[in-house]
């Protein structure tokens, strides 16, 4: 019994050592590749930002004060643009904004994440002009179903956001299953969840952008 116990202890120690070594190797690989990954992500974000503004406009550095205001707004307001009592029903559950970039012509570019995708988070850049209309959207990351929600990467569908404004009735969806309107895009076929996630996130950003425009 004593010999068996000693063997078990030795095996446990060996497993612990292997785990520690593998952990150290993984940590080293992460440390070596982190800067490269971060640089590529920054490059991709910059390209996405440049793609969603009108011709001749330029994206400026991220505005930390505007980002803070956006976070506060999304936390305090819901999908109907009304103030909410708790964060559980707020826009922050649908959209997270990581950067807010003013543009030279008075608009904004938002780097954001739609939180309710079928396959998880959907990253995107959204351009909003000084008049409150969308100048462009670029999906930067997604894990949606191939042939369905993943069709959000389709350039034609993304271009359909251009010129759209927030709904006259805040409770109105920004998508329509049958046709487009001045405030709606056509839903992706067979991918209502993906469509809803992206348009709800976009709508929340437009709500905030409208308050910024009104305060100027």
Coordinates of C-alpha atoms in Angstrom, one line a residue:
X1 CA 0.0 0.0 0.0
X2 CA 2.8 2.4 0.9
X3 CA 4.6 1.7 -2.4
X4 CA 1.4 2.3 -4.4
X5 CA 0.9 5.6 -2.5
X6 CA 4.4 6.7 -3.2
X7 CA 3.9 6.0 -6.9
X8 CA 0.7 8.0 -7.0
X9 CA 2.5 10.9 -5.3
X10 CA 5.4 10.7 -7.8
X11 CA 2.9 10.6 -10.7
X12 CA 1.0 13.7 -9.3
X13 CA 4.3 15.6 -9.0
X14 CA 5.3 14.7 -12.6
X15 CA 1.9 15.8 -13.9
X16 CA 2.2 19.1 -12.0
X17 CA 5.7 19.7 -13.4
X18 CA 4.5 19.0 -16.9
X19 CA 1.6 21.4 -16.4
X20 CA 3.9 24.1 -15.2
X21 CA 6.3 23.6 -18.1
X22 CA 3.5 23.7 -20.7
X23 CA 2.1 26.8 -19.0
X24 CA 5.4 28.5 -19.1
X25 CA 5.8 27.6 -22.8
X26 CA 2.3 28.9 -23.7
X27 CA 3.0 32.1 -21.7
X28 CA 6.2 32.6 -23.6
X29 CA 4.6 32.0 -27.0
X30 CA 1.8 34.5 -26.1
X31 CA 4.3 37.1 -25.0
X32 CA 6.3 36.7 -28.2
X33 CA 3.3 37.0 -30.5
X34 CA 1.1 39.5 -28.6
X35 CA 2.7 42.6 -30.1
X36 CA 2.4 41.1 -33.6
X37 CA -1.3 40.2 -33.0
X38 CA -2.0 43.7 -31.5
X39 CA -0.3 45.4 -34.4
X40 CA -2.3 43.4 -37.0
X41 CA -5.6 44.1 -35.1
X42 CA -4.8 47.8 -35.0
X43 CA -4.0 47.8 -38.7
X44 CA -7.3 46.0 -39.4
X45 CA -9.2 48.5 -37.3
X46 CA -7.6 51.5 -39.0
X47 CA -8.5 50.0 -42.4
X48 CA -12.1 49.4 -41.3
X49 CA -12.4 53.0 -39.9
X50 CA -11.1 54.5 -43.2
X51 CA -13.6 52.3 -45.2
X52 CA -16.7 53.7 -43.4
X53 CA -16.3 57.4 -44.0
X54 CA -17.2 59.4 -47.0
X55 CA -14.6 60.2 -49.7
X56 CA -12.4 63.1 -48.6
X57 CA -13.1 62.7 -44.9
X58 CA -10.4 61.6 -42.5
X59 CA -10.5 59.7 -39.2
X60 CA -8.9 61.3 -36.2
X61 CA -7.5 59.8 -33.1
X62 CA -9.9 58.1 -30.6
X63 CA -11.5 60.5 -28.2
X64 CA -11.4 59.1 -24.6
X65 CA -14.0 61.6 -23.4
X66 CA -16.4 60.7 -26.1
X67 CA -15.9 57.0 -25.3
X68 CA -16.7 57.6 -21.7
X69 CA -19.9 59.4 -22.6
X70 CA -20.9 56.7 -25.0
X71 CA -20.4 54.0 -22.3
X72 CA -22.5 56.0 -19.8
X73 CA -25.2 56.6 -22.4
X74 CA -25.5 52.9 -23.4
X75 CA -25.6 51.9 -19.7
X76 CA -28.5 54.2 -18.9
X77 CA -30.7 53.8 -22.0
X78 CA -32.6 50.8 -23.5
X79 CA -33.6 49.7 -27.0
X80 CA -36.4 52.2 -27.0
X81 CA -34.0 55.0 -26.2
X82 CA -35.7 55.5 -22.8
X83 CA -33.8 55.7 -19.6
X84 CA -33.7 52.4 -17.7
X85 CA -33.5 51.7 -14.0
X86 CA -31.0 48.8 -14.2
X87 CA -28.1 47.8 -16.5
X88 CA -29.8 44.4 -17.3
X89 CA -32.2 46.0 -19.8
X90 CA -29.8 48.6 -21.1
X91 CA -28.1 49.0 -24.5
X92 CA -24.8 47.9 -23.1
X93 CA -26.2 44.4 -23.3
X94 CA -26.5 44.7 -27.0
X95 CA -23.5 46.8 -28.0
X96 CA -20.1 47.6 -26.6
X97 CA -18.0 50.5 -28.0
X98 CA -14.3 50.3 -27.7
X99 CA -13.2 53.4 -29.6
X100 CA -14.9 56.7 -30.8
X101 CA -13.0 58.5 -33.5
X102 CA -14.1 62.0 -34.6
X103 CA -13.7 62.8 -38.3
X104 CA -12.5 66.0 -40.0
X105 CA -16.0 66.7 -41.4
X106 CA -17.8 66.5 -38.1
X107 CA -18.8 62.9 -38.1
X108 CA -17.7 59.9 -36.0
X109 CA -16.4 56.4 -36.5
X110 CA -17.2 53.9 -33.8
X111 CA -15.3 50.6 -33.3
X112 CA -17.9 48.4 -31.6
X113 CA -19.2 44.9 -30.8
X114 CA -22.7 43.6 -31.3
X115 CA -23.2 41.3 -28.3
X116 CA -26.2 39.1 -29.3
X117 CA -25.0 37.3 -32.5
X118 CA -26.0 33.7 -33.1
X119 CA -22.3 32.7 -32.8
X120 CA -21.3 35.2 -30.2
X121 CA -19.8 38.7 -30.6
X122 CA -19.7 40.5 -33.9
X123 CA -17.1 43.2 -34.3
X124 CA -17.7 46.1 -36.6
X125 CA -16.8 49.7 -37.5
X126 CA -19.6 52.2 -38.0
X127 CA -19.3 55.6 -39.6
X128 CA -21.9 58.3 -38.8
X129 CA -21.9 61.6 -40.6
X130 CA -22.5 65.1 -39.1
X131 CA -26.1 64.8 -40.3
X132 CA -26.7 61.6 -38.3
X133 CA -26.8 59.3 -41.3
X134 CA -24.7 56.2 -41.6
X135 CA -21.7 56.7 -43.9
X136 CA -20.7 53.0 -43.8
X137 CA -20.3 49.8 -41.8
X138 CA -17.6 47.2 -42.0
X139 CA -17.8 43.9 -40.2
X140 CA -14.4 43.1 -38.7
X141 CA -15.0 39.8 -36.9
X142 CA -17.8 37.3 -36.6
X143 CA -18.4 33.6 -35.8
X144 CA -21.8 33.2 -37.4
X145 CA -23.1 30.2 -39.3
X146 CA -21.6 29.8 -42.8
X147 CA -24.1 30.5 -45.6
X148 CA -26.5 32.2 -43.1
X149 CA -25.4 34.7 -40.5
X150 CA -21.9 34.8 -42.0
X151 CA -23.4 36.5 -45.0
X152 CA -23.1 39.7 -42.9
X153 CA -19.7 39.9 -44.5
X154 CA -21.3 40.4 -47.9
X155 CA -20.3 43.9 -49.2
X156 CA -23.7 44.5 -50.8
X157 CA -25.5 44.0 -47.5
X158 CA -23.1 46.2 -45.7
X159 CA -23.5 48.9 -48.3
X160 CA -27.2 48.9 -47.7
X161 CA -26.6 50.6 -44.4
X162 CA -25.2 53.7 -46.1
X163 CA -27.6 56.7 -45.7
X164 CA -29.8 55.0 -43.1
X165 CA -30.8 57.1 -40.1
X166 CA -32.2 56.1 -36.7
X167 CA -35.9 55.1 -36.7
X168 CA -38.4 57.9 -36.2
X169 CA -40.0 55.7 -33.6
X170 CA -37.2 54.5 -31.3
X171 CA -38.9 51.2 -30.7
X172 CA -38.9 50.3 -34.4
X173 CA -36.5 47.6 -35.6
X174 CA -33.8 48.7 -38.0
X175 CA -34.4 45.7 -40.2
X176 CA -37.2 44.4 -42.3
X177 CA -37.7 40.8 -43.6
X178 CA -39.2 42.0 -46.9
X179 CA -37.8 45.3 -48.0
X180 CA -35.7 48.3 -47.1
X181 CA -36.7 51.7 -46.0
X182 CA -35.0 55.0 -45.1
X183 CA -34.4 53.6 -41.6
X184 CA -34.2 49.9 -42.2
X185 CA -32.1 47.3 -44.0
X186 CA -33.3 44.0 -45.4
X187 CA -32.8 41.1 -43.0
X188 CA -30.3 38.5 -44.0
X189 CA -32.1 35.4 -45.3
X190 CA -32.3 32.7 -42.7
X191 CA -30.3 34.8 -40.2
X192 CA -32.7 37.0 -38.2
X193 CA -30.7 36.6 -35.0
X194 CA -27.5 37.9 -36.7
X195 CA -29.4 40.7 -38.4
X196 CA -31.1 41.7 -35.2
X197 CA -27.9 41.7 -33.3
X198 CA -26.1 44.0 -35.7
X199 CA -29.0 46.4 -36.3
X200 CA -29.8 46.7 -32.5
X201 CA -26.1 47.5 -31.9
X202 CA -26.2 50.1 -34.8
X203 CA -29.4 51.6 -33.5
X204 CA -27.9 52.1 -30.0
X205 CA -24.9 53.9 -31.5
X206 CA -27.2 56.1 -33.6
X207 CA -29.1 57.0 -30.5
X208 CA -25.9 58.2 -28.8
X209 CA -24.6 60.0 -31.9
X210 CA -27.9 61.9 -32.0
X211 CA -27.3 63.2 -28.5
X212 CA -23.8 64.3 -29.4
X213 CA -25.2 66.1 -32.5
X214 CA -27.9 67.8 -30.4
X215 CA -25.3 68.9 -27.8
X216 CA -23.1 70.7 -30.4

